[in-house]
Amino acid sequence: MSIIFDEAKGLFHLQSRNTSYVIQLVHGYPAHAYFGAKLRHDSNLEGLLTFQERASFSPNPIPEDKSISLDSLPQEYPQYGTSDFRRPAYQVRLANGTRATELTYRSHRIVPGKPLLEGLPAVYVEQDREAETLELELEDRISGLTVVLSYTVFADFDAIARSARLRNESGEPIQLERALSASVDFPDASYDALYLSGAWARERHVQRRRLAPGVTGISSRRGSSSHQQNPFLALLRPDATEQQGEVYGFSLVYSGNFTAEAEVEQFGTTRVSIGINPFDFTWKLAPGESFQTPEAVLVYSAEGLGGMSRTYHRLYRTRLCRGQFRDQERPILVNNWEATYFDFNADKIEAIAKAGSKLGIELFVLDDGWFGRRDRDNSSLGDWFEDRRKLPDGLADLAHRVKDNGLQFGLWFEPEMVSPDSDLYRAHPDWCLHVPGRRRTEARDQLVLDMSRSDVRQYLYDRLSDIFSTVPITYVKWDMNRNMTEIGSAASSAERQGEVAHRYMLGLYELLGRLTSEFSHILFESCSGGGGRFDPGMLYYMPQTWTSDDTDAAERLKIQYGTSIVYPVSTMGAHISAVPNHQVERTTPLTFRGDVAMSGNFGYELDLTRFTDEEKETAKRQIAMYKEIRGLVQQGDLYRLQSPFEGNETAWMFVSPDQEEALLFYFRVLAEPNGPLRGVKLQGLDPAKDYELAGSGEVYGGDRLMSAGLSMASVRGDFSSKMVRLKAKR
């Protein structure tokens, strides 16, 4: 790891273990020279850029040098209005109404470690020797706008973290209209774009398509990162696969409106940009004020999608997630939502907990319906007081009853929402997002609290911290079940209404930081109708997320596979639910459901008191097995072997960092008459080691398992699966 500055050549060379990123100052403009496999610093890096006069419709900012045009120069933070016609990284409106600015180099500094981002989640280091950071300061001499571009390169990860801080050094206000986190210009367009899209109960399905002239882009305008798109985009060479080929990943550490685009322009180059969605965004920068963009994490891999994913997994698992649960094995839980919905009392909850205790479950989670007068989903959000009709002796008594059965106690909240039928709304109707004189659109009979307001955040802190302090809770499920409409705040001035959506996120992050720091003994899991806010920003505060409200095992193959493109398995909540499944009405075997769920943070989402004796025995075996393997599942390296998006079979495996232990899961959705004899080739093993298959006594060389594979001919029938444990022979 190093950042080298060659002053004579105006070159900055950022090096990680296997990656180089090169910036060259060209007439003061920071030009993007290279991003890819690691280069020697003495490899004539000055020759990476080619300068040539272009057609007359590409203007020249320097009249005496016709080879320079901002319309073709690859740039680090391109601007609008001064002859680059491609997508800009930022746009401003100055006090005189003009929009043209031109950033050039003013200074730089190279610092050890990684400075924190003010008010925003970001990847971090625990010791300065883990990383180095370049802060490249640019200025527009006429307007007084300055921008500090931050680049952190890591010693142990082939990743570069980028962000920008825009500052107004003039005497007049500047209006930001676009402020992205990163922009990278690639010298050609021979790439596929890969991204993750879907809908509620169908999140993060893998999409791949070839780039073509114009813009390939994804975004969210919903006030959250959304079920529909995820704040991630990758460029892949057309021949790139899971195991080989060049891949570039762009992941945004943010939970609100975002954009990620790849623009192929007239000369066959590609500009990738990612950051806060400029749609419906403005930000007033008063003199002396700064605006910090969220962080984008860039990853280069020469080992295909799998190599890129494992870099994100290791980085996000160990240097994005925080707290005492980051490295701990996660508890096996049972959640009562699909078991009871709103119809429960203390005795029913204790009965489920008691049944779970006999099976070996470690945590009970009480879901929606315990507060206010919450008999349906049309009331009481915001009234975070226990419902004494259902729980006559209160939450603390119920928690102790659960604990007396040997289980920890967890609780569901939806703090960011308010029901119109609630005491909170009747007392403070101005506390929700709304526009004066317009209707307040409801979804699921609820409105969105205005998290940009400090009084709203203080109320939520007071209510939640009171419960956390008086009830022995070790787990919280933090839900958010609708997107934003009528985005306005009664606490903001007219000229700052365009800031509300981002200020909401800053306020939410502030509240989450306060609660998770003060109550560090609680494992927080985020949720938004399942996976509607599964993003790096939330993982900074909560190390796991409810992956999807769709608990059907066959559907979960695609959802969990797609999620793993960016996010580590330790962040994925995965539960067994009852059949017929409540979302798709499909019936699948308990073993199949278990193998899918054991590929994440394992639990149950059903009424355990209704299990048959046979089901109880199966569940006992599953729980005992998961306790043996969860360290490997949650902390091992994931290798995707067969994709559910490409056929009837899915396979993935987990390998310990020392390659001493591995775990293979194979799934077949539908049986096939007289089909070929299927097998699966393993990955990630040590080819020089021999591995024994648990329970069979069979021993195979790692080279044989990876090159010839294992037969899966014994897997028969619809919705069938097989788990294989391997241990290296000593």
XYZ file of C-alpha atoms in Angstrom:
730
model
C 0.000 0.000 0.000
C 1.310 3.453 -0.887
C 0.408 6.796 -2.391
C 3.242 8.233 -4.453
C 3.306 11.800 -5.753
C 5.706 12.620 -8.593
C 5.770 16.412 -8.496
C 7.777 16.788 -11.705
C 5.207 14.785 -13.692
C 2.147 15.839 -11.743
C 1.309 12.176 -11.046
C -0.455 10.600 -8.089
C -0.090 6.801 -7.977
C -2.329 4.983 -5.492
C -1.340 1.351 -4.927
C -3.023 -1.426 -2.973
C -1.895 -5.052 -2.921
C -3.154 -5.782 -6.458
C -4.546 -2.481 -7.737
C -3.274 0.820 -9.078
C -5.188 4.089 -9.474
C -3.393 6.935 -11.249
C -4.281 10.646 -11.405
C -2.362 13.071 -13.607
C -2.546 16.860 -13.438
C -3.055 18.199 -16.967
C -2.881 21.986 -17.120
C -4.192 21.941 -13.560
C -7.115 19.637 -14.324
C -7.038 16.365 -12.342
C -7.235 13.754 -15.100
C -8.032 10.105 -14.567
C -5.147 8.136 -16.062
C -5.662 4.545 -14.906
C -7.598 2.154 -12.676
C -6.862 -1.561 -12.771
C -4.222 -4.199 -12.090
C -1.229 -3.018 -10.096
C 1.503 -1.230 -12.038
C 5.134 -0.598 -11.169
C 5.690 3.052 -10.467
C 8.599 3.106 -12.934
C 6.430 1.864 -15.822
C 6.262 5.227 -17.654
C 2.943 6.155 -16.076
C 3.168 9.591 -17.676
C 2.346 7.900 -20.968
C -0.967 6.474 -19.815
C -2.914 9.377 -21.299
C -3.033 10.103 -25.024
C -3.550 13.664 -26.211
C -4.887 14.316 -29.678
C -6.897 17.096 -31.276
C -10.533 16.100 -31.709
C -13.351 17.350 -33.920
C -14.238 21.040 -33.828
C -17.350 20.377 -31.748
C -15.097 19.466 -28.803
C -13.996 22.882 -27.491
C -10.474 23.646 -26.290
C -10.081 25.414 -22.925
C -6.422 26.190 -23.680
C -6.264 27.887 -27.117
C -2.580 27.152 -27.638
C -3.024 23.413 -26.989
C -5.648 21.956 -29.337
C -4.963 18.434 -28.047
C -6.766 19.254 -24.788
C -10.557 19.220 -24.697
C -12.585 18.768 -21.537
C -15.115 16.975 -23.733
C -12.650 14.108 -24.163
C -10.205 14.453 -21.271
C -10.805 11.731 -18.637
C -11.434 13.617 -15.408
C -11.654 12.925 -11.688
C -14.485 15.339 -10.835
C -15.904 16.774 -14.073
C -17.900 19.985 -14.140
C -20.768 21.464 -16.079
C -20.697 24.568 -18.222
C -17.065 24.893 -19.326
C -16.966 22.608 -22.387
C -17.452 19.056 -21.061
C -20.835 17.899 -22.398
C -20.852 14.553 -20.597
C -22.540 13.853 -17.255
C -20.938 16.086 -14.616
C -19.991 15.085 -11.093
C -21.392 18.295 -9.665
C -23.493 21.308 -10.620
C -23.928 24.598 -8.806
C -25.949 27.770 -9.178
C -24.051 30.870 -8.115
C -25.520 33.944 -6.481
C -25.696 35.758 -9.834
C -27.689 32.894 -11.355
C -24.860 31.486 -13.481
C -23.853 27.812 -13.396
C -20.372 27.655 -14.925
C -17.430 26.751 -12.693
C -14.020 25.264 -13.406
C -12.077 23.322 -10.799
C -8.303 23.101 -10.991
C -5.615 21.851 -8.639
C -4.757 24.007 -5.606
C -3.001 21.656 -3.196
C -2.955 18.180 -1.762
C -1.994 16.249 1.318
C -1.336 12.566 1.972
C -2.268 11.371 5.454
C -1.961 8.011 7.189
C -5.170 6.144 7.986
C -8.632 7.284 6.996
C -10.375 10.386 8.378
C -14.002 9.995 9.453
C -16.774 11.502 7.342
C -18.759 14.038 9.326
C -22.300 12.822 9.939
C -22.105 9.946 7.477
C -21.386 6.209 7.632
C -18.215 5.015 5.933
C -15.689 2.228 5.950
C -13.025 2.760 8.587
C -9.642 1.641 9.842
C -8.717 0.592 13.352
C -5.062 1.562 12.949
C -3.533 4.194 10.683
C -1.185 1.648 9.114
C -4.211 -0.046 7.482
C -4.661 2.707 4.900
C -3.433 5.937 3.383
C -5.574 8.826 2.183
C -5.007 11.405 -0.536
C -6.913 14.661 -0.157
C -6.822 16.518 -3.449
C -7.970 20.135 -3.118
C -9.446 21.844 -6.166
C -10.683 25.411 -6.551
C -12.711 27.602 -8.850
C -10.863 30.885 -8.518
C -13.770 33.010 -9.702
C -16.673 31.694 -7.627
C -14.842 30.727 -4.440
C -16.028 27.116 -4.648
C -13.488 24.575 -3.425
C -13.737 20.792 -3.532
C -11.615 18.302 -1.606
C -11.557 14.895 -3.280
C -10.720 12.125 -0.833
C -9.147 8.815 -1.905
C -8.360 6.101 0.647
C -6.342 3.078 -0.438
C -6.198 0.062 1.877
C -3.324 -2.254 2.705
C -5.377 -5.446 2.960
C -8.231 -4.783 0.519
C -8.187 -4.039 -3.196
C -10.611 -1.196 -2.649
C -10.522 2.586 -2.950
C -12.932 4.742 -0.946
C -13.854 8.030 -2.592
C -15.856 11.054 -1.485
C -15.982 14.799 -2.040
C -16.344 17.786 0.270
C -17.604 20.988 -1.363
C -16.959 24.283 0.431
C -18.108 27.841 -0.217
C -15.175 30.227 0.312
C -16.968 33.194 -1.257
C -19.006 35.902 0.432
C -22.278 34.839 -1.199
C -24.409 31.694 -1.056
C -23.905 28.874 -3.545
C -26.698 26.457 -4.436
C -25.644 22.854 -5.011
C -27.796 21.063 -7.576
C -25.649 17.962 -8.034
C -22.909 16.594 -5.773
C -21.846 13.060 -6.603
C -19.380 10.949 -4.667
C -17.232 9.589 -7.498
C -16.745 9.774 -11.241
C -14.382 7.526 -13.212
C -13.647 7.761 -16.951
C -12.694 4.495 -18.674
C -10.830 4.614 -22.022
C -13.193 2.227 -23.844
C -16.754 0.902 -23.711
C -16.248 -2.854 -24.023
C -18.151 -3.660 -20.840
C -21.309 -5.209 -19.508
C -23.191 -3.446 -16.739
C -24.321 -5.542 -13.790
C -26.745 -4.293 -11.163
C -29.308 -5.589 -8.673
C -32.993 -4.814 -9.142
C -36.425 -6.116 -8.205
C -39.451 -5.245 -6.102
C -40.857 -5.947 -2.672
C -40.439 -9.696 -1.976
C -38.236 -9.974 -5.099
C -35.169 -7.969 -4.201
C -31.689 -7.828 -5.711
C -32.105 -10.027 -8.754
C -28.984 -9.965 -10.910
C -29.254 -8.020 -14.173
C -26.510 -7.940 -16.787
C -26.489 -6.158 -20.142
C -24.007 -4.765 -22.645
C -23.160 -1.082 -22.585
C -24.133 0.895 -25.659
C -23.910 4.575 -26.665
C -25.957 6.619 -24.215
C -26.596 6.119 -20.517
C -27.146 2.878 -18.633
C -28.301 3.876 -15.200
C -30.172 2.942 -12.060
C -31.526 5.163 -9.328
C -33.960 5.601 -6.474
C -36.333 8.518 -5.952
C -38.213 6.832 -3.093
C -36.379 8.352 -0.151
C -34.537 5.093 0.500
C -32.123 2.885 -1.366
C -35.245 0.821 -2.227
C -36.417 -2.669 -3.118
C -36.330 -1.704 -6.782
C -32.643 -0.852 -7.208
C -29.596 -1.225 -5.003
C -26.869 1.454 -4.735
C -24.353 -0.652 -6.631
C -23.128 -0.884 -10.220
C -20.409 -3.030 -11.760
C -18.652 -2.958 -15.112
C -17.506 -6.349 -16.410
C -15.546 -7.291 -19.480
C -17.884 -9.313 -21.732
C -15.914 -12.511 -21.090
C -15.846 -12.032 -17.314
C -17.385 -14.822 -15.244
C -17.571 -15.720 -11.576
C -13.976 -16.936 -11.614
C -12.094 -14.882 -14.189
C -12.057 -11.586 -16.022
C -11.889 -7.907 -15.144
C -14.637 -6.454 -12.957
C -15.032 -2.956 -11.492
C -17.490 -2.460 -8.627
C -19.025 0.813 -7.420
C -20.910 0.668 -4.116
C -22.431 3.710 -2.376
C -22.439 3.881 1.425
C -25.807 5.628 1.622
C -29.427 4.754 2.401
C -31.388 7.441 0.553
C -32.005 8.563 -3.018
C -29.068 7.620 -5.239
C -27.961 7.422 -8.845
C -25.407 5.168 -10.547
C -24.731 5.574 -14.262
C -22.436 4.445 -17.041
C -22.371 6.853 -19.988
C -20.849 5.751 -23.287
C -20.051 8.876 -25.293
C -19.088 9.800 -28.835
C -15.445 8.681 -28.689
C -16.243 5.249 -27.276
C -15.192 5.980 -23.707
C -17.265 5.292 -20.591
C -17.963 7.566 -17.631
C -19.209 5.910 -14.444
C -20.694 8.149 -11.774
C -22.363 7.394 -8.451
C -23.778 9.432 -5.586
C -26.845 11.182 -4.214
C -29.580 11.392 -6.836
C -29.651 14.995 -8.125
C -33.380 14.577 -8.823
C -35.265 16.822 -6.371
C -32.008 17.672 -4.569
C -30.661 21.113 -3.763
C -28.424 22.328 -0.962
C -27.701 25.887 0.056
C -24.073 26.499 0.945
C -23.797 29.711 2.923
C -20.380 31.413 3.018
C -17.953 29.239 4.958
C -20.178 26.137 4.887
C -19.270 22.704 3.511
C -21.210 19.778 2.101
C -19.873 16.244 2.499
C -20.950 13.626 -0.037
C -21.478 9.994 0.966
C -18.667 7.589 0.296
C -18.335 5.365 -2.774
C -16.276 2.181 -2.463
C -14.558 1.119 -5.688
C -13.240 -2.414 -6.123
C -11.187 -3.839 -8.982
C -10.914 -7.586 -9.502
C -9.066 -9.604 -12.119
C -10.705 -12.742 -10.682
C -14.218 -12.158 -11.930
C -17.348 -11.356 -9.976
C -16.399 -13.763 -7.221
C -13.147 -11.947 -6.559
C -14.917 -8.599 -6.461
C -17.599 -9.939 -4.110
C -15.115 -11.413 -1.664
C -13.308 -8.074 -1.451
C -16.565 -6.315 -0.604
C -17.486 -9.089 1.835
C -14.240 -8.886 3.790
C -14.170 -5.088 3.804
C -17.809 -4.605 4.761
C -17.836 -7.422 7.303
C -14.764 -6.161 9.159
C -14.414 -2.442 8.344
C -17.991 -1.239 7.754
C -20.008 -3.228 10.298
C -19.073 -2.224 13.830
C -19.644 -3.081 17.457
C -19.377 -6.173 19.583
C -21.515 -8.269 17.214
C -19.334 -7.641 14.175
C -17.175 -10.709 14.771
C -19.536 -12.700 16.986
C -21.574 -15.694 15.907
C -25.187 -14.556 15.542
C -27.940 -16.213 17.613
C -30.531 -18.595 16.184
C -33.906 -16.934 16.633
C -37.621 -17.456 16.279
C -39.832 -14.532 15.264
C -43.585 -14.656 15.908
C -44.729 -12.530 12.949
C -45.896 -15.253 10.561
C -46.891 -17.374 13.570
C -49.400 -14.956 15.096
C -49.390 -11.655 13.209
C -51.288 -9.249 15.533
C -53.252 -11.935 17.368
C -51.260 -12.923 20.455
C -51.023 -12.585 24.197
C -48.281 -13.212 26.724
C -49.183 -16.869 27.169
C -49.020 -17.520 23.419
C -45.636 -15.843 23.165
C -44.284 -17.822 26.097
C -45.566 -21.056 24.542
C -43.626 -20.389 21.333
C -40.530 -19.498 23.360
C -40.844 -22.686 25.399
C -41.155 -24.771 22.232
C -38.113 -23.011 20.806
C -36.108 -23.671 23.940
C -36.687 -27.416 23.610
C -35.328 -27.274 20.057
C -32.200 -25.325 20.994
C -33.232 -21.859 19.761
C -31.409 -18.995 21.500
C -33.470 -15.843 20.897
C -37.166 -14.976 20.739
C -38.234 -11.843 18.812
C -41.611 -10.245 19.482
C -42.713 -8.595 16.246
C -45.401 -6.019 15.423
C -48.492 -5.561 17.587
C -47.186 -5.151 21.155
C -47.760 -1.364 21.518
C -50.584 1.188 21.548
C -53.792 -0.443 20.331
C -52.131 -2.231 17.446
C -54.618 -4.923 16.428
C -54.109 -4.205 12.725
C -51.558 -2.257 10.717
C -53.750 0.881 10.646
C -52.971 2.460 14.023
C -50.582 3.266 16.869
C -47.235 3.708 15.124
C -45.435 6.333 17.197
C -47.155 5.311 20.437
C -44.282 3.212 21.775
C -46.012 2.116 24.960
C -46.826 -1.513 25.720
C -50.397 -2.671 25.119
C -51.610 -3.874 28.533
C -54.590 -5.622 26.943
C -52.234 -8.134 25.308
C -49.446 -7.888 27.868
C -51.182 -7.160 31.203
C -47.948 -7.408 33.160
C -45.918 -5.477 30.627
C -42.940 -6.039 28.359
C -40.439 -6.542 31.134
C -42.504 -9.374 32.618
C -42.822 -11.038 29.199
C -39.081 -10.683 28.586
C -38.356 -12.368 31.911
C -40.790 -15.180 31.100
C -38.949 -15.732 27.823
C -35.588 -15.594 29.599
C -36.813 -18.105 32.178
C -37.163 -20.527 29.254
C -33.517 -20.022 28.365
C -33.958 -17.589 25.439
C -32.861 -14.006 24.933
C -35.579 -11.453 24.190
C -35.828 -9.211 21.124
C -38.346 -6.617 19.993
C -39.655 -5.113 16.734
C -39.972 -1.351 16.199
C -40.890 0.904 13.294
C -39.621 4.205 14.678
C -39.564 6.287 11.483
C -43.320 5.996 10.902
C -46.487 7.408 12.449
C -50.099 6.299 12.129
C -52.718 9.038 11.609
C -54.680 7.067 14.199
C -52.169 7.569 17.013
C -51.757 9.791 20.038
C -48.452 11.029 18.634
C -50.008 12.231 15.379
C -52.948 13.858 17.142
C -50.501 15.781 19.321
C -47.999 16.629 16.563
C -49.565 16.511 13.081
C -46.699 18.671 11.773
C -44.081 16.046 12.693
C -44.573 14.025 9.499
C -43.231 14.777 6.043
C -45.882 16.881 4.319
C -46.510 19.810 1.998
C -48.907 22.491 3.288
C -52.299 22.436 1.605
C -51.756 19.075 -0.085
C -53.031 15.665 0.896
C -50.813 13.460 3.003
C -50.528 10.277 0.983
C -50.759 7.202 3.189
C -49.215 3.811 2.559
C -50.080 0.903 4.817
C -52.166 3.505 6.723
C -49.056 5.348 7.847
C -47.040 8.495 7.264
C -43.297 9.173 7.492
C -41.952 11.059 10.486
C -39.677 13.977 9.633
C -36.290 12.720 10.779
C -34.679 16.011 9.755
C -36.234 17.519 12.898
C -34.285 17.335 16.150
C -37.482 17.305 18.245
C -38.730 14.215 16.388
C -35.412 12.451 16.902
C -35.364 13.388 20.574
C -38.866 11.992 21.090
C -37.856 8.713 19.470
C -34.649 8.546 21.462
C -36.556 9.117 24.711
C -39.160 6.455 24.000
C -36.787 3.797 22.694
C -34.070 4.376 25.254
C -36.634 4.098 28.039
C -37.670 0.660 26.759
C -34.079 -0.429 26.139
C -33.178 0.615 29.684
C -36.074 -1.109 31.462
C -36.644 -4.272 29.418
C -33.860 -6.912 29.117
C -33.600 -6.678 25.328
C -30.628 -8.084 23.407
C -31.973 -7.693 19.853
C -33.949 -5.032 17.983
C -35.529 -5.338 14.554
C -35.755 -1.790 13.151
C -38.371 -1.707 10.383
C -39.414 0.938 7.815
C -42.449 0.032 5.743
C -43.082 2.775 3.228
C -41.331 5.261 0.958
C -41.456 9.036 1.052
C -44.110 11.204 -0.586
C -44.837 14.916 -0.157
C -41.237 15.437 0.905
C -41.435 18.641 2.863
C -40.647 19.772 6.378
C -42.474 22.278 8.552
C -39.125 22.972 10.228
C -37.307 23.990 7.022
C -37.414 27.289 5.190
C -38.733 27.567 1.635
C -35.248 27.747 0.143
C -34.163 24.574 1.954
C -37.046 22.229 1.084
C -34.844 20.527 -1.517
C -32.535 19.468 1.318
C -35.158 17.572 3.319
C -34.634 14.075 1.872
C -30.898 14.175 2.580
C -31.351 15.871 5.947
C -33.729 13.022 6.805
C -30.907 10.550 6.227
C -28.445 12.638 8.245
C -30.969 12.783 11.080
C -31.608 9.047 10.921
C -27.882 8.319 10.988
C -27.488 10.612 13.999
C -30.249 8.802 15.917
C -28.918 5.371 14.974
C -25.414 6.346 16.021
C -26.671 7.560 19.365
C -28.774 4.495 20.142
C -26.385 1.829 18.899
C -23.481 3.398 20.791
C -25.369 3.799 24.061
C -26.960 0.336 23.881
C -24.036 -1.568 22.443
C -25.216 -4.817 24.059
C -28.178 -4.921 21.642
C -27.864 -6.598 18.244
C -29.710 -4.318 15.821
C -31.140 -5.686 12.570
C -32.471 -3.295 9.949
C -35.529 -3.994 7.849
C -37.624 -2.156 5.293
C -40.440 -4.427 4.230
C -37.614 -6.932 4.159
C -34.838 -5.756 1.829
C -35.977 -2.244 0.892
C -32.999 -0.618 2.589
C -30.295 -3.272 2.322
C -27.340 -0.963 1.805
C -23.893 -0.205 3.247
C -25.162 2.904 5.045
C -27.472 0.898 7.291
C -24.871 -1.822 7.846
C -22.601 0.757 9.476
C -25.086 0.953 12.343
C -26.752 -2.460 12.174
C -24.573 -5.436 11.185
C -27.418 -7.445 9.669
C -30.566 -6.878 7.620
C -33.772 -8.841 7.107
C -33.011 -9.894 3.558
C -36.574 -10.093 2.240
C -40.149 -10.458 3.427
C -40.326 -13.329 0.943
C -39.438 -16.400 2.995
C -40.131 -18.974 0.274
C -36.971 -21.058 -0.039
C -37.047 -21.295 -3.845
C -37.386 -17.516 -4.182
C -34.743 -16.971 -1.531
C -32.157 -18.744 -3.711
C -32.202 -15.822 -6.123
C -32.577 -13.159 -3.441
C -29.681 -14.411 -1.325
C -27.495 -15.121 -4.366
C -28.053 -11.609 -5.715
C -27.496 -10.008 -2.328
C -24.148 -11.787 -2.052
C -22.834 -9.946 -5.102
C -21.976 -7.112 -2.711
C -22.993 -7.995 0.837
C -21.437 -10.588 3.170
C -23.487 -13.525 4.411
C -23.083 -12.253 7.983
C -25.429 -9.392 7.062
C -28.296 -11.582 5.748
C -31.206 -12.620 7.948
C -32.611 -15.937 6.621
C -35.467 -17.847 8.281
C -37.535 -20.972 7.818
C -41.238 -20.179 7.500
C -44.393 -22.289 7.394
C -45.848 -23.908 4.275
C -47.759 -23.226 2.181
C -45.559 -20.129 2.103
C -47.400 -16.927 3.045
C -46.011 -14.952 0.101
C -46.169 -17.361 -2.868
C -48.228 -20.243 -1.398
C -45.581 -22.798 -2.366
C -44.961 -25.940 -0.321
C -41.360 -27.049 0.075
C -39.735 -29.631 2.389
C -38.423 -28.512 5.775
C -34.940 -29.772 4.882
C -34.825 -27.657 1.703
C -36.045 -24.589 3.601
C -33.443 -25.257 6.275
C -30.502 -25.548 3.902
C -31.425 -22.245 2.254
C -31.885 -20.494 5.589
C -28.682 -21.940 7.039
C -26.860 -20.107 4.252
C -27.435 -16.900 6.220
C -28.181 -15.799 9.784
C -30.490 -18.672 10.665
C -33.871 -18.595 12.345
C -37.546 -19.547 12.232
C -40.593 -17.456 11.339
C -43.503 -19.730 12.270
C -45.494 -21.227 15.145
C -43.200 -23.806 16.697
C -46.036 -25.150 18.845
C -47.639 -26.577 15.707
C -44.632 -28.673 14.683
C -45.210 -32.409 14.387
C -42.863 -34.753 16.213
C -41.059 -35.428 12.951
C -40.664 -31.714 12.277
C -39.354 -31.175 15.789
C -36.650 -33.763 15.247
C -35.702 -32.213 11.906
C -35.546 -28.765 13.505
C -33.381 -30.062 16.355
C -30.923 -31.475 13.832
C -30.918 -28.221 11.855
C -30.293 -26.109 14.943
C -27.550 -28.399 16.231
C -25.900 -28.413 12.812
C -26.072 -24.636 12.432
C -24.405 -24.153 15.795
C -21.499 -26.197 14.420
C -21.237 -24.413 11.076
C -22.367 -20.833 11.719
C -18.870 -19.533 12.329
C -17.871 -20.744 8.874
C -21.077 -19.493 7.222
C -20.962 -16.055 8.818
C -17.210 -15.435 8.678
C -15.914 -17.655 5.866
C -15.237 -16.803 2.227
C -18.231 -17.314 -0.072
C -17.848 -18.916 -3.490
C -20.864 -18.922 -5.805
C -20.751 -22.082 -7.918
C -24.022 -22.279 -9.847
C -26.485 -19.440 -10.402
C -30.260 -19.715 -9.897
C -30.587 -17.078 -12.623
C -29.091 -19.465 -15.184
C -30.877 -22.743 -14.519
C -32.640 -25.160 -12.242
C -29.684 -25.645 -9.902
C -27.961 -23.426 -7.388
C -24.751 -24.063 -5.493
C -22.505 -22.057 -3.213
C -19.866 -22.870 -0.648
C -18.061 -21.388 2.316
C -14.328 -21.786 2.910
C -12.393 -20.933 6.064
C -9.578 -18.389 5.627
C -6.975 -21.111 6.263
C -8.670 -23.453 3.729
C -8.884 -26.145 6.411
C -12.677 -26.370 6.354
C -15.387 -25.935 3.737
C -19.144 -26.273 3.454
C -21.034 -26.913 0.211
C -24.755 -26.308 -0.363
C -26.394 -27.650 -3.522
C -30.051 -27.039 -4.454
C -32.260 -28.429 -7.206
C -35.632 -26.715 -7.597
C -37.463 -29.174 -9.880
C -36.820 -32.804 -10.699
C -35.890 -33.688 -14.255
C -36.785 -37.010 -15.942
C -33.837 -38.861 -17.445
C -31.633 -35.815 -17.075
C -27.851 -35.716 -17.129
C -25.907 -36.853 -14.096
C -25.294 -33.540 -12.404
C -22.207 -32.504 -10.505
C -20.634 -29.368 -9.118
C -17.039 -28.115 -9.225
C -15.826 -26.612 -5.967
C -13.729 -23.476 -5.501
C -11.472 -21.885 -2.936
C -9.814 -25.068 -1.655
C -6.094 -25.734 -1.363
C -5.263 -27.952 -4.361
C -2.422 -29.563 -2.408
C -4.611 -30.652 0.494
C -6.819 -33.717 0.845
C -10.345 -33.196 2.150
C -12.572 -35.690 3.940
C -16.329 -35.548 3.365
C -18.013 -35.632 6.765
C -20.129 -38.707 7.391
C -18.860 -40.642 4.391
C -15.181 -41.222 5.074
C -14.465 -40.349 1.433
C -11.259 -38.371 0.835
C -10.550 -36.279 -2.243
C -7.747 -33.977 -3.251
C -8.529 -30.296 -3.373
C -7.348 -30.226 -6.976
C -9.718 -33.066 -7.870
C -12.697 -31.386 -6.162
C -12.098 -28.120 -7.997
C -11.275 -29.557 -11.406
C -13.529 -32.637 -11.586
C -16.102 -31.833 -8.941
C -18.527 -33.886 -6.861
C -21.463 -35.881 -8.185
C -24.934 -34.693 -7.160
C -26.753 -37.623 -8.773
C -28.158 -38.658 -5.377
C -30.207 -35.443 -5.160
C -33.677 -36.377 -6.387
C -37.164 -34.913 -6.405
C -38.534 -31.397 -6.416
C -37.050 -28.867 -3.984
C -34.121 -31.035 -3.017
C -30.851 -30.010 -1.453
C -27.608 -31.401 -0.173
C -25.100 -30.093 2.339
C -21.530 -31.401 2.292
C -18.964 -30.631 4.993
C -15.281 -30.963 4.159
C -12.270 -30.926 6.444
C -8.633 -31.046 5.456
C -6.827 -34.235 6.407
C -3.786 -33.747 8.599
